[in-house]
Amino acid sequence: MSGIGRFRARLRRSVRRSHRHDGGRPGQAAPAPSERDTTGRPPDRSLRALFSVHTVAGQVFVFVLGLVLLLVLAGAVAMVVQGRRDSMAEARAHTLSVAETFAYAPGTAAALDSKNPTAILQPRAEEVRKRAQVEYVVVAGQEGIRYTHPNPALIGGHLTGPYKEALAGHAYTWTFTGGGGSSVNSVVPVPRADGSIAGLVSVGITVESVNAVADRSIPLAAGAALAALAITTAGATLLSRRLRRQTHGLGTAEMTRMYEHHDAVLHAVREGVLIVEADRRMTLANDEARRLLDLPPDAEGRPVAELGLDPDTAELLVSGRTVTDGVLRAGNRLLAVNLRPTDTHGGPPGTVVTLRDTTELRAVTGQAEFATERLLLLYEAGARIGTTLDVTRTAQELADVAIPGFADAATVDLADPVLRGDEPATPDGATLEMRRTAIAAVRSDHPLYPVGHVVGFVPGRTRAMRVHSDDADLKADFTRLGWRNWDHGVAERIKEQGFHSIVSVPLHARGVILGMANFWRSGDSEPFDDDDVSFAEELVARGAVGVDNARRYTREHSMAVTLQRSLLPRSLPEQNALDVAHRYLPAHEGVGGDWFDVIPLSGARVALVVGDVVGHGLHAAATMGRLRTSVHNFSSLDPTPDELLGHLDELVARIDRDEAGNGNVEIAGATCLYAIYDAVSGNCTVARAGHPGPVLVLPDGTVEFPEVPTGLPLGIGGMPFEAAEFHVPEGSRLVLYTDGLVERRDRDIDTGLDLLRDALAGRDRTPEETCDDVLDAMLHDQPMDDVALLVARTRTLAPDQVAQWAVATDPAAVAGVRKNVAEWLTDRGLEEEAFATELILSELVTNAVRYGTAPIEVRLLYDRNLICEVSDSSSTSPHLRYAATTDEGGRGLFLVAQFAERWGTRYTDTGKVIWSEQTVAEHEEEAATAGEPEENAS
């Protein structure tokens, strides 16, 4: 084994022994619990803090360590490279020396010329190779044939490489790469005595062997590098620890900012800063502190007692107490002082002092407090004035807000038209009648005119005026203010009670004077000055906006109520099926679109309608009128409740589209309940569109809420409506209402329905009594939403008031119908109606027999009027027309229209009904008929 190989083996063994002695890899053993740095933290945490590049110490440590590591590595690499370069030169010289020694040795040339050179030279060459520690010593003849080689198998082969130069008599050394790696080879000629060349000697050594020689210096270089690195690291660590303690672990950016802040505190901050150490010496004083305390230039470092300060000031600075916003007088300055200890967070003992000049601040504090109070009063006025849309209440809020913060008494006088919602209009120079509307005062026994008193005023100014009793006569100045109805006695009583100053401000909005606000001060209160007048104008301006809004609302509300009531039924139609009572209460704020209606239908039936339009005001009232008219028109066609609501839904949707097309954002959505009561069967059919359902009060006082499917509100569309039919015993009460009766902001609808049930249950009452009892129980004050209430007691026709016959589909059956009808009328004393009734039924039955479909029925109803009905299964309706002179038919319905008060057609699930209504006890003129009446169906 070569020397380099032995060195590497020893190195590996020493490393393995060191691993066994350490018990593992270096760096894996945890530090003992007792191992702590000087700060008490674990070593790893201390090192992490030390190596952190966010601090100046860490940055210095990393820089120094990196620089030393770079230098050490550079030196080590240079030593290794230089060592290998020197080893290579030595190897070239060594191989050349061995080759020359062997070539010039005595007997070498003779051995080459002998018969068996190998036998002579091979032992010599091997001996020389071993002693010289080379890889091979090869002797070859002139032809390049090997005579010696460490591997006998290669003897007899040709040399490789550029050996021919050596045959010319020149030694040659070169480096080549062979099977054993890179090698250094020297070739020397073997001269004879006569100077000729007998052969060649080639000596070689591998680069690995050469490097092994150089690697002998690596441990020494590595040890030196590690020692230098260790020494440098230790020194850098000590330096960084000291630097870290001095910089408190701050980074360069933080230190820069601290310096900038320190500079700002010293020179730019307009607040004095002092630091006094525990030995009562001043350590720091910035420019503002020097100015405020008039300190000498060399104040820093000197005892506080030697700075020439006031004794009280010097005693306070060295007291060590904690002071917050203390007051200190320094010459003609008034300073606010704060003292805090400096060792609270681990700093050196001492006191930090801040000084602030408050001389000017004290001077303006009173003005600031005064302005703040006025601003708060204006803010309070904005919150308190105009909470309602009532003119009188708004005027009272204006008077209340000024007492006692601004005046000792306040009055508000408004023109009579304003109280009614109108704009006051007076000719130039005329007196405007002002009425005392609101008054507020600190004393209840004030001498001012009471609410309701008329005060004449000439509206000749729009700006405020101020009067003081010390400067003028109150009576004369009251006149100058524009008042006409103030007498001398009132002026004297005002002065006797101590009222000495008054500000009078007109309330004007959009160029119109609505009234006058007056503010009074008495007793020790300061007289009003110019600032007070400006404030009074601002306060009254806010109040005038509220009064004008309330006035306009009063006018609109009055108009809406008038329109609403004009669109509601003024009187209920005459009919015998229901005994009806109703109530309508407009909302306190904003009239809505609630309405109700009672519509007589054919066949002793009555329709009850209750609806509610979305929104309030004139738009809702106008929309309500349109819907009510539409319901009347639709009901004349006698559709079922669900069909009528379907038509109404389409109408509301069309109204909404028209409004949207005109740029109006108002939506005419509505809810509606439509019910038809049949006095013959006693059944009630109800459909509703988003409206509360009906309430049924039975004759025994039991209250029920019939199940009626809830449809979507009108105007939404997309879903059909459903109707429900239920029987109503005679004497029951049907109660229909809008949601304003049962629903309020502070009460949900379920609670309202329970209260309504309780109000309706119990004793039997008339519809009028029922309305009164329900409103007394449900509404204790003015409602916030419109309330419509409809109560109807049901009646049914007696059996002897109804007659019904089936008719065969034969024209001859008409005679039998006439006979039966005449007998039924005679039994009830209606002989005078027989002729017209027989004529009407003849026409209707003949038309049904000829153009209708079986079964055909005739029904007579005797209520307030006499009603004739003919029904069949056909859905084709006849229509009235003028018959030509030559027509044989077409005059039947014309005759019916002449003898009947009303007539019409209604459709049923099984067909249609043609009906007519005659006024009883009224003689009709006889109509001549010629031939058999006949009618064509359309």
Short mmCIF file of N, CA, C and O in Angstrom, two decimals, residues 475-566:
data_model
loop_
_atom_site.label_atom_id
_atom_site.label_comp_id
_atom_site.label_asym_id
_atom_site.label_seq_id
_atom_site.Cartn_x
_atom_site.Cartn_y
_atom_site.Cartn_z
N LYS A 475 -92.63 98.16 24.47
CA LYS A 475 -93.87 98.35 23.73
C LYS A 475 -93.59 98.89 22.33
O LYS A 475 -94.11 98.38 21.33
N ALA A 476 -92.72 99.90 22.24
CA ALA A 476 -92.40 100.47 20.94
C ALA A 476 -91.65 99.48 20.05
O ALA A 476 -91.90 99.37 18.85
N ASP A 477 -90.75 98.74 20.66
CA ASP A 477 -89.97 97.81 19.86
C ASP A 477 -90.77 96.58 19.47
O ASP A 477 -90.46 95.93 18.47
N PHE A 478 -91.78 96.19 20.24
CA PHE A 478 -92.68 95.13 19.79
C PHE A 478 -93.36 95.54 18.49
O PHE A 478 -93.52 94.75 17.57
N THR A 479 -93.72 96.82 18.42
CA THR A 479 -94.33 97.31 17.18
C THR A 479 -93.31 97.31 16.05
O THR A 479 -93.62 96.96 14.90
N ARG A 480 -92.06 97.68 16.39
CA ARG A 480 -91.03 97.67 15.36
C ARG A 480 -90.73 96.25 14.86
O ARG A 480 -90.38 96.06 13.69
N LEU A 481 -90.91 95.27 15.73
CA LEU A 481 -90.73 93.90 15.30
C LEU A 481 -91.81 93.44 14.33
O LEU A 481 -91.67 92.41 13.69
N GLY A 482 -92.89 94.17 14.23
CA GLY A 482 -93.95 93.82 13.30
C GLY A 482 -95.20 93.34 13.97
O GLY A 482 -96.19 93.04 13.31
N TRP A 483 -95.19 93.21 15.32
CA TRP A 483 -96.36 92.73 16.03
C TRP A 483 -97.38 93.87 16.19
O TRP A 483 -97.03 95.02 16.44
N ARG A 484 -98.65 93.53 16.06
CA ARG A 484 -99.69 94.55 16.09
C ARG A 484 -100.65 94.38 17.28
O ARG A 484 -101.37 95.31 17.61
N ASN A 485 -100.70 93.21 17.83
CA ASN A 485 -101.69 92.96 18.88
C ASN A 485 -101.08 92.90 20.29
O ASN A 485 -101.67 92.32 21.18
N TRP A 486 -99.88 93.44 20.45
CA TRP A 486 -99.29 93.48 21.79
C TRP A 486 -99.72 94.78 22.49
O TRP A 486 -99.61 95.86 21.92
N ASP A 487 -100.17 94.62 23.74
CA ASP A 487 -100.60 95.82 24.47
C ASP A 487 -99.55 96.21 25.50
O ASP A 487 -98.63 95.45 25.82
N HIS A 488 -99.71 97.40 26.04
CA HIS A 488 -98.73 97.95 26.98
C HIS A 488 -98.69 97.15 28.27
O HIS A 488 -97.63 96.98 28.88
N GLY A 489 -99.83 96.62 28.72
CA GLY A 489 -99.85 95.85 29.97
C GLY A 489 -99.01 94.59 29.90
O GLY A 489 -98.28 94.25 30.84
N VAL A 490 -99.07 93.89 28.77
CA VAL A 490 -98.25 92.67 28.61
C VAL A 490 -96.78 93.03 28.61
O VAL A 490 -95.95 92.35 29.23
N ALA A 491 -96.42 94.11 27.97
CA ALA A 491 -95.02 94.53 27.95
C ALA A 491 -94.52 94.84 29.34
O ALA A 491 -93.39 94.49 29.71
N GLU A 492 -95.35 95.48 30.16
CA GLU A 492 -94.93 95.80 31.52
C GLU A 492 -94.76 94.54 32.35
O GLU A 492 -93.82 94.42 33.14
N ARG A 493 -95.69 93.57 32.21
CA ARG A 493 -95.57 92.33 32.99
C ARG A 493 -94.33 91.55 32.57
O ARG A 493 -93.66 90.93 33.41
N ILE A 494 -94.02 91.59 31.30
CA ILE A 494 -92.81 90.91 30.82
C ILE A 494 -91.57 91.53 31.45
O ILE A 494 -90.65 90.84 31.91
N LYS A 495 -91.56 92.85 31.53
CA LYS A 495 -90.40 93.52 32.11
C LYS A 495 -90.33 93.31 33.61
O LYS A 495 -89.25 93.16 34.18
N GLU A 496 -91.49 93.26 34.28
CA GLU A 496 -91.51 93.05 35.73
C GLU A 496 -90.97 91.68 36.11
O GLU A 496 -90.34 91.52 37.16
N GLN A 497 -91.22 90.69 35.31
CA GLN A 497 -90.74 89.33 35.63
C GLN A 497 -89.29 89.12 35.23
O GLN A 497 -88.74 88.04 35.45
N GLY A 498 -88.64 90.13 34.71
CA GLY A 498 -87.21 90.03 34.45
C GLY A 498 -86.83 89.70 33.04
O GLY A 498 -85.64 89.49 32.76
N PHE A 499 -87.78 89.62 32.14
CA PHE A 499 -87.42 89.37 30.74
C PHE A 499 -86.80 90.64 30.17
O PHE A 499 -87.42 91.70 30.15
N HIS A 500 -85.58 90.53 29.72
CA HIS A 500 -84.85 91.72 29.29
C HIS A 500 -84.34 91.65 27.86
O HIS A 500 -83.85 92.65 27.34
N SER A 501 -84.39 90.50 27.23
CA SER A 501 -83.83 90.38 25.88
C SER A 501 -84.68 89.41 25.08
O SER A 501 -85.13 88.38 25.59
N ILE A 502 -84.89 89.76 23.81
CA ILE A 502 -85.71 88.93 22.93
C ILE A 502 -85.10 88.92 21.54
O ILE A 502 -84.58 89.93 21.07
N VAL A 503 -85.14 87.75 20.90
CA VAL A 503 -84.76 87.58 19.50
C VAL A 503 -85.97 87.00 18.78
O VAL A 503 -86.51 85.97 19.19
N SER A 504 -86.38 87.68 17.72
CA SER A 504 -87.54 87.25 16.94
C SER A 504 -87.06 86.88 15.54
O SER A 504 -86.43 87.68 14.85
N VAL A 505 -87.36 85.62 15.13
CA VAL A 505 -86.87 85.09 13.85
C VAL A 505 -88.07 84.58 13.05
O VAL A 505 -88.82 83.73 13.54
N PRO A 506 -88.27 85.08 11.84
CA PRO A 506 -89.37 84.55 11.01
C PRO A 506 -89.07 83.12 10.55
O PRO A 506 -87.92 82.77 10.26
N LEU A 507 -90.11 82.30 10.50
CA LEU A 507 -90.01 80.97 9.92
C LEU A 507 -90.41 81.09 8.45
O LEU A 507 -91.57 81.33 8.14
N HIS A 508 -89.44 80.96 7.56
CA HIS A 508 -89.77 81.08 6.14
C HIS A 508 -89.18 79.89 5.40
O HIS A 508 -88.08 79.40 5.71
N ALA A 509 -89.93 79.41 4.43
CA ALA A 509 -89.51 78.29 3.59
C ALA A 509 -89.95 78.56 2.17
O ALA A 509 -91.11 78.92 1.92
N ARG A 510 -89.02 78.42 1.24
CA ARG A 510 -89.29 78.66 -0.18
C ARG A 510 -89.89 80.05 -0.42
O ARG A 510 -90.82 80.22 -1.21
N GLY A 511 -89.35 81.04 0.32
CA GLY A 511 -89.76 82.42 0.10
C GLY A 511 -91.07 82.80 0.75
O GLY A 511 -91.55 83.92 0.53
N VAL A 512 -91.68 81.92 1.55
CA VAL A 512 -92.96 82.22 2.19
C VAL A 512 -92.76 82.20 3.70
O VAL A 512 -92.15 81.27 4.25
N ILE A 513 -93.26 83.25 4.39
CA ILE A 513 -93.19 83.29 5.85
C ILE A 513 -94.33 82.48 6.42
O ILE A 513 -95.50 82.73 6.15
N LEU A 514 -93.97 81.46 7.21
CA LEU A 514 -94.96 80.58 7.81
C LEU A 514 -95.35 81.02 9.21
O LEU A 514 -96.44 80.69 9.67
N GLY A 515 -94.46 81.73 9.89
CA GLY A 515 -94.74 82.13 11.26
C GLY A 515 -93.56 82.84 11.86
O GLY A 515 -92.69 83.37 11.14
N MET A 516 -93.51 82.85 13.19
CA MET A 516 -92.48 83.58 13.90
C MET A 516 -92.07 82.79 15.13
O MET A 516 -92.93 82.26 15.86
N ALA A 517 -90.77 82.67 15.35
CA ALA A 517 -90.23 82.05 16.56
C ALA A 517 -89.57 83.14 17.39
O ALA A 517 -88.79 83.94 16.88
N ASN A 518 -89.88 83.15 18.70
CA ASN A 518 -89.40 84.19 19.60
C ASN A 518 -88.67 83.54 20.77
O ASN A 518 -89.18 82.59 21.39
N PHE A 519 -87.48 84.06 21.09
CA PHE A 519 -86.68 83.52 22.18
C PHE A 519 -86.46 84.64 23.20
O PHE A 519 -86.09 85.76 22.83
N TRP A 520 -86.67 84.30 24.49
CA TRP A 520 -86.63 85.29 25.56
C TRP A 520 -85.59 84.87 26.59
O TRP A 520 -85.42 83.69 26.87
N ARG A 521 -84.92 85.89 27.16
CA ARG A 521 -84.02 85.66 28.28
C ARG A 521 -84.41 86.59 29.41
O ARG A 521 -84.83 87.72 29.18
N SER A 522 -84.22 86.07 30.62
CA SER A 522 -84.64 86.83 31.81
C SER A 522 -83.62 86.64 32.92
O SER A 522 -82.72 85.78 32.83
N GLY A 523 -83.78 87.42 33.99
CA GLY A 523 -82.95 87.27 35.18
C GLY A 523 -81.49 87.54 34.91
O GLY A 523 -81.11 88.56 34.33
N ASP A 524 -80.63 86.60 35.36
CA ASP A 524 -79.18 86.77 35.25
C ASP A 524 -78.62 86.31 33.91
O ASP A 524 -77.39 86.35 33.73
N SER A 525 -79.44 85.85 33.03
CA SER A 525 -78.95 85.39 31.72
C SER A 525 -78.36 86.55 30.94
O SER A 525 -78.84 87.68 31.03
N GLU A 526 -77.30 86.25 30.20
CA GLU A 526 -76.66 87.27 29.37
C GLU A 526 -77.61 87.69 28.25
O GLU A 526 -78.33 86.87 27.69
N PRO A 527 -77.62 88.95 27.88
CA PRO A 527 -78.45 89.37 26.74
C PRO A 527 -77.98 88.69 25.45
O PRO A 527 -76.83 88.27 25.33
N PHE A 528 -78.87 88.59 24.53
CA PHE A 528 -78.52 88.00 23.24
C PHE A 528 -77.51 88.89 22.52
O PHE A 528 -77.64 90.12 22.50
N ASP A 529 -76.48 88.27 21.94
CA ASP A 529 -75.50 89.01 21.15
C ASP A 529 -75.61 88.57 19.69
O ASP A 529 -76.53 87.83 19.30
N ASP A 530 -74.67 89.03 18.87
CA ASP A 530 -74.74 88.71 17.44
C ASP A 530 -74.59 87.22 17.18
O ASP A 530 -75.23 86.67 16.27
N ASP A 531 -73.72 86.56 17.97
CA ASP A 531 -73.58 85.10 17.79
C ASP A 531 -74.88 84.39 18.13
O ASP A 531 -75.25 83.40 17.47
N ASP A 532 -75.58 84.87 19.16
CA ASP A 532 -76.86 84.26 19.52
C ASP A 532 -77.89 84.45 18.41
O ASP A 532 -78.70 83.55 18.13
N VAL A 533 -77.87 85.62 17.79
CA VAL A 533 -78.81 85.86 16.69
C VAL A 533 -78.53 84.90 15.53
O VAL A 533 -79.46 84.32 14.94
N SER A 534 -77.25 84.71 15.20
CA SER A 534 -76.91 83.77 14.12
C SER A 534 -77.34 82.36 14.46
O SER A 534 -77.87 81.62 13.62
N PHE A 535 -77.13 81.98 15.72
CA PHE A 535 -77.54 80.64 16.13
C PHE A 535 -79.06 80.50 16.08
O PHE A 535 -79.59 79.46 15.65
N ALA A 536 -79.77 81.53 16.50
CA ALA A 536 -81.23 81.48 16.46
C ALA A 536 -81.73 81.32 15.03
O ALA A 536 -82.69 80.57 14.77
N GLU A 537 -81.10 82.01 14.10
CA GLU A 537 -81.51 81.86 12.70
C GLU A 537 -81.27 80.43 12.21
O GLU A 537 -82.09 79.87 11.48
N GLU A 538 -80.12 79.85 12.59
CA GLU A 538 -79.84 78.47 12.18
C GLU A 538 -80.84 77.50 12.79
O GLU A 538 -81.34 76.59 12.13
N LEU A 539 -81.14 77.71 14.08
CA LEU A 539 -82.10 76.82 14.75
C LEU A 539 -83.49 76.94 14.13
O LEU A 539 -84.16 75.93 13.87
N VAL A 540 -83.92 78.16 13.87
CA VAL A 540 -85.25 78.36 13.31
C VAL A 540 -85.31 77.86 11.88
O VAL A 540 -86.36 77.37 11.43
N ALA A 541 -84.21 77.96 11.15
CA ALA A 541 -84.19 77.44 9.78
C ALA A 541 -84.47 75.93 9.77
O ALA A 541 -85.22 75.42 8.91
N ARG A 542 -83.89 75.22 10.72
CA ARG A 542 -84.18 73.78 10.80
C ARG A 542 -85.62 73.53 11.20
O ARG A 542 -86.28 72.63 10.68
N GLY A 543 -86.11 74.34 12.13
CA GLY A 543 -87.50 74.18 12.53
C GLY A 543 -88.46 74.52 11.41
O GLY A 543 -89.52 73.88 11.26
N ALA A 544 -88.11 75.54 10.58
CA ALA A 544 -88.99 75.93 9.48
C ALA A 544 -89.12 74.80 8.46
O ALA A 544 -90.20 74.59 7.89
N VAL A 545 -88.03 74.07 8.23
CA VAL A 545 -88.11 72.93 7.30
C VAL A 545 -89.09 71.89 7.83
O VAL A 545 -89.91 71.35 7.09
N GLY A 546 -89.00 71.61 9.14
CA GLY A 546 -89.92 70.64 9.72
C GLY A 546 -91.36 71.11 9.68
O GLY A 546 -92.28 70.33 9.38
N VAL A 547 -91.59 72.40 9.96
CA VAL A 547 -92.96 72.93 9.92
C VAL A 547 -93.50 72.89 8.49
O VAL A 547 -94.66 72.52 8.27
N ASP A 548 -92.66 73.24 7.52
CA ASP A 548 -93.14 73.23 6.13
C ASP A 548 -93.42 71.81 5.67
O ASP A 548 -94.41 71.57 4.95
N ASN A 549 -92.56 70.87 6.05
CA ASN A 549 -92.84 69.47 5.68
C ASN A 549 -94.16 69.00 6.30
O ASN A 549 -94.95 68.32 5.64
N ALA A 550 -94.38 69.36 7.56
CA ALA A 550 -95.63 68.97 8.21
C ALA A 550 -96.82 69.64 7.55
O ALA A 550 -97.89 69.03 7.39
N ARG A 551 -96.65 70.93 7.16
CA ARG A 551 -97.75 71.63 6.48
C ARG A 551 -98.08 70.96 5.15
O ARG A 551 -99.26 70.72 4.84
N ARG A 552 -97.06 70.65 4.39
CA ARG A 552 -97.30 70.01 3.09
C ARG A 552 -97.91 68.64 3.28
O ARG A 552 -98.79 68.23 2.50
N TYR A 553 -97.44 67.93 4.29
CA TYR A 553 -98.04 66.62 4.54
C TYR A 553 -99.50 66.76 4.96
O TYR A 553 -100.36 65.97 4.55
N THR A 554 -99.77 67.77 5.81
CA THR A 554 -101.16 67.98 6.23
C THR A 554 -102.06 68.23 5.03
O THR A 554 -103.18 67.69 4.94
N ARG A 555 -101.56 69.02 4.09
CA ARG A 555 -102.36 69.29 2.90
C ARG A 555 -102.54 68.03 2.07
O ARG A 555 -103.66 67.72 1.64
N GLU A 556 -101.45 67.32 1.85
CA GLU A 556 -101.57 66.11 1.05
C GLU A 556 -102.43 65.07 1.75
O GLU A 556 -103.23 64.36 1.11
N HIS A 557 -102.28 64.99 3.08
CA HIS A 557 -103.08 64.02 3.83
C HIS A 557 -104.55 64.38 3.72
O HIS A 557 -105.42 63.49 3.54
N SER A 558 -104.87 65.66 3.84
CA SER A 558 -106.28 66.08 3.73
C SER A 558 -106.83 65.76 2.34
O SER A 558 -107.95 65.27 2.20
N MET A 559 -106.01 66.05 1.32
CA MET A 559 -106.45 65.75 -0.04
C MET A 559 -106.64 64.25 -0.24
O MET A 559 -107.61 63.80 -0.86
N ALA A 560 -105.69 63.46 0.28
CA ALA A 560 -105.79 62.02 0.12
C ALA A 560 -107.00 61.46 0.85
O ALA A 560 -107.70 60.58 0.35
N VAL A 561 -107.25 61.98 2.09
CA VAL A 561 -108.43 61.51 2.84
C VAL A 561 -109.71 61.88 2.09
O VAL A 561 -110.65 61.08 1.98
N THR A 562 -109.74 63.11 1.55
CA THR A 562 -110.92 63.53 0.80
C THR A 562 -111.13 62.65 -0.42
O THR A 562 -112.25 62.19 -0.71
N LEU A 563 -110.05 62.41 -1.15
CA LEU A 563 -110.15 61.54 -2.32
C LEU A 563 -110.54 60.14 -1.93
O LEU A 563 -111.39 59.51 -2.57
N GLN A 564 -109.93 59.64 -0.85
CA GLN A 564 -110.24 58.28 -0.42
C GLN A 564 -111.71 58.14 -0.06
O GLN A 564 -112.38 57.19 -0.47
N ARG A 565 -112.20 59.06 0.71
CA ARG A 565 -113.61 58.96 1.14
C ARG A 565 -114.55 59.16 -0.05
O ARG A 565 -115.64 58.58 -0.09
N SER A 566 -114.15 59.99 -1.01
CA SER A 566 -115.03 60.19 -2.17
C SER A 566 -115.09 58.95 -3.04
O SER A 566 -116.07 58.73 -3.75
#
